[in-house]
């Protein structure tokens, strides 16, 4: 069997997605997600110009060799654009292998380690009062874990807390919009949110919070300490994690568990954090961390050091990524949680998929391969629309961190 074609499809059924579809001479096809929020066309060009031409004529069964070829052969390594492109190829090759074998991909990865994939949903609202019904709605739909974010009194907008409660979409304008941030206001507010949520819903529901990289190490340590009475499952991205010593400092001050990794692209971005047990959950994902093969490598390293997975699953990761993530989640021993937010109906129509939500769990289904595809005719009806993530400034105008 040989690869004869690679189509890069850019579509915007509500938001932009980049998808690679590989076609073989025997008619078997595979899909991979290549979406990088706000930088979609960079990955599309990388695939079209530099990757697809070298795949033509290759044996699709050689997944690991193809990964090594694209990673080592390029000389320029790592980075989100390169690794999202490699991820798309790797994911599509696993899809093809599953279809050829007549097995769902999780079977090829070693089979089930659990009955279903526990997911967490997002409860977002402007105020504490308004977020409580959102948490209740999630619990009522069967979620065992809920991420809680609210607006911060005194700040006009807060990243990730949009006006639409049903669908998460922070990329809101072609030229980035700008938001204002105050650490003081935020640190004073967040413990009140979780005090109210615990009081209302008791100790059983798993609660999570995303800091979106906004704090300094000592501020993050203080936040973790102040949240200890509310027993969070994790505090996510408390600091920009390039400076990995930061996580050690936070760790020395608080027992609130730490989850990081959605902006990491390779095992080398988190190897030290895992090996030195500076984090509790690693949140790398299929599309931004080199595909199923490389994500599995990261999670296997994490398993050795008692770090669990917590894969990123925001709506800017397409249903192709979600399907791939679920096969990995089902097959690894150290699964923790999987993030899950509903895509729009238009997105679900463009990406027909076998995975389904039931009672707080996602199930990838048992179709051969990944159990997801792209309807290219429908996709063509939704042309690309430029959209960027917002820029964040302090109250004095200084550009602030992600
Ligand atoms: O593209 C950025 C989003 O994926 C990000 O804002 C989502 O932080 C996020 C999360 O944890 O889902
Ligand atoms: Mg996050």
mmCIF file of N, CA and C and ligand atoms in Angstrom, residues 15 36-38 120 122 147 159-160 168 170 210 212-213 236-237 262 283 288 312-317 339 341 389 402, ligand 1:
data_model
loop_
_atom_site.group_PDB
_atom_site.id
_atom_site.type_symbol
_atom_site.label_atom_id
_atom_site.label_comp_id
_atom_site.label_asym_id
_atom_site.label_seq_id
_atom_site.Cartn_x
_atom_site.Cartn_y
_atom_site.Cartn_z
ATOM 1 N N UNK A 15 -15.751 28.029 13.631
ATOM 2 C CA UNK A 15 -14.357 28.385 13.931
ATOM 3 C C UNK A 15 -13.466 27.627 12.940
ATOM 4 N N UNK A 36 -4.141 24.894 14.678
ATOM 5 C CA UNK A 36 -3.382 25.673 15.663
ATOM 6 C C UNK A 36 -4.066 27.030 15.751
ATOM 7 N N UNK A 37 -4.759 27.244 16.848
ATOM 8 C CA UNK A 37 -5.674 28.384 16.976
ATOM 9 C C UNK A 37 -4.974 29.719 16.677
ATOM 10 N N UNK A 38 -5.505 30.459 15.717
ATOM 11 C CA UNK A 38 -4.952 31.769 15.367
ATOM 12 C C UNK A 38 -3.778 31.702 14.413
ATOM 13 N N UNK A 120 -14.083 16.324 31.855
ATOM 14 C CA UNK A 120 -14.550 17.486 32.603
ATOM 15 C C UNK A 120 -15.093 18.519 31.634
ATOM 16 N N UNK A 122 -16.910 22.635 31.184
ATOM 17 C CA UNK A 122 -16.631 24.014 31.600
ATOM 18 C C UNK A 122 -17.879 24.696 32.127
ATOM 19 N N UNK A 147 -14.767 22.282 35.387
ATOM 20 C CA UNK A 147 -13.836 23.413 35.480
ATOM 21 C C UNK A 147 -14.661 24.664 35.694
ATOM 22 N N UNK A 159 -10.433 36.244 30.271
ATOM 23 C CA UNK A 159 -10.163 35.287 29.210
ATOM 24 C C UNK A 159 -10.927 33.979 29.449
ATOM 25 N N UNK A 160 -11.570 33.494 28.403
ATOM 26 C CA UNK A 160 -12.247 32.197 28.496
ATOM 27 C C UNK A 160 -13.658 32.274 29.041
ATOM 28 N N UNK A 168 -17.455 27.517 23.807
ATOM 29 C CA UNK A 168 -16.245 28.224 24.224
ATOM 30 C C UNK A 168 -15.525 28.740 22.995
ATOM 31 N N UNK A 170 -12.493 31.670 22.526
ATOM 32 C CA UNK A 170 -11.718 32.870 22.861
ATOM 33 C C UNK A 170 -11.135 33.620 21.660
ATOM 34 N N UNK A 210 -8.562 27.011 35.698
ATOM 35 C CA UNK A 210 -7.479 27.316 34.753
ATOM 36 C C UNK A 210 -6.987 28.738 35.006
ATOM 37 N N UNK A 212 -4.518 30.073 33.219
ATOM 38 C CA UNK A 212 -4.074 30.592 31.919
ATOM 39 C C UNK A 212 -2.725 31.309 32.004
ATOM 40 N N UNK A 213 -1.806 30.777 32.781
ATOM 41 C CA UNK A 213 -0.403 31.242 32.809
ATOM 42 C C UNK A 213 -0.232 32.662 33.337
ATOM 43 N N UNK A 236 -4.682 24.764 36.919
ATOM 44 C CA UNK A 236 -4.048 24.580 35.604
ATOM 45 C C UNK A 236 -3.217 25.788 35.200
ATOM 46 N N UNK A 237 -2.077 25.522 34.588
ATOM 47 C CA UNK A 237 -1.203 26.547 34.023
ATOM 48 C C UNK A 237 -1.066 27.762 34.948
ATOM 49 N N UNK A 262 -0.732 22.308 27.906
ATOM 50 C CA UNK A 262 -1.496 22.450 26.659
ATOM 51 C C UNK A 262 -0.710 23.188 25.589
ATOM 52 N N UNK A 283 -0.918 17.824 30.402
ATOM 53 C CA UNK A 283 -2.093 18.121 29.566
ATOM 54 C C UNK A 283 -1.769 18.265 28.079
ATOM 55 N N UNK A 288 -1.183 19.042 19.177
ATOM 56 C CA UNK A 288 -0.068 19.974 19.371
ATOM 57 C C UNK A 288 1.197 19.289 19.871
ATOM 58 N N UNK A 312 -5.754 18.319 27.059
ATOM 59 C CA UNK A 312 -6.441 19.490 26.530
ATOM 60 C C UNK A 312 -7.494 19.029 25.517
ATOM 61 N N UNK A 313 -8.670 19.628 25.570
ATOM 62 C CA UNK A 313 -9.725 19.234 24.633
ATOM 63 C C UNK A 313 -10.664 20.383 24.349
ATOM 64 N N UNK A 314 -10.096 21.587 24.221
ATOM 65 C CA UNK A 314 -10.931 22.764 23.952
ATOM 66 C C UNK A 314 -11.549 22.659 22.560
ATOM 67 N N UNK A 315 -12.487 23.553 22.253
ATOM 68 C CA UNK A 315 -13.196 23.456 20.972
ATOM 69 C C UNK A 315 -12.337 23.838 19.779
ATOM 70 N N UNK A 316 -11.158 24.411 20.006
ATOM 71 C CA UNK A 316 -10.294 24.695 18.856
ATOM 72 C C UNK A 316 -9.491 23.456 18.444
ATOM 73 N N UNK A 317 -9.673 22.353 19.151
ATOM 74 C CA UNK A 317 -9.142 21.066 18.707
ATOM 75 C C UNK A 317 -10.317 20.361 18.026
ATOM 76 N N UNK A 339 -10.391 16.778 28.946
ATOM 77 C CA UNK A 339 -11.245 17.955 28.792
ATOM 78 C C UNK A 339 -12.222 17.739 27.628
ATOM 79 N N UNK A 341 -15.514 19.840 25.615
ATOM 80 C CA UNK A 341 -16.541 20.869 25.422
ATOM 81 C C UNK A 341 -17.243 20.550 24.128
ATOM 82 N N UNK A 389 -6.413 34.954 19.011
ATOM 83 C CA UNK A 389 -6.610 34.981 20.466
ATOM 84 C C UNK A 389 -6.286 36.378 20.985
ATOM 85 N N UNK A 402 0.832 35.076 28.911
ATOM 86 C CA UNK A 402 -0.086 33.958 28.762
ATOM 87 C C UNK A 402 0.283 32.943 29.781
HETATM 88 O O1 LIG B 1 -6.581 28.036 21.810
HETATM 89 C C1 LIG B 1 -6.528 28.284 23.171
HETATM 90 C C2 LIG B 1 -7.521 27.427 23.899
HETATM 91 O O2 LIG B 1 -7.372 26.106 23.524
HETATM 92 C C3 LIG B 1 -7.374 27.581 25.375
HETATM 93 O O3 LIG B 1 -7.849 28.828 25.760
HETATM 94 C C4 LIG B 1 -8.193 26.556 26.110
HETATM 95 O O4 LIG B 1 -6.925 26.909 28.096
HETATM 96 C C5 LIG B 1 -7.708 26.243 27.467
HETATM 97 C C6 LIG B 1 -8.213 24.998 28.020
HETATM 98 O O5 LIG B 1 -7.712 24.592 29.046
HETATM 99 O O6 LIG B 1 -9.105 24.427 27.413
#
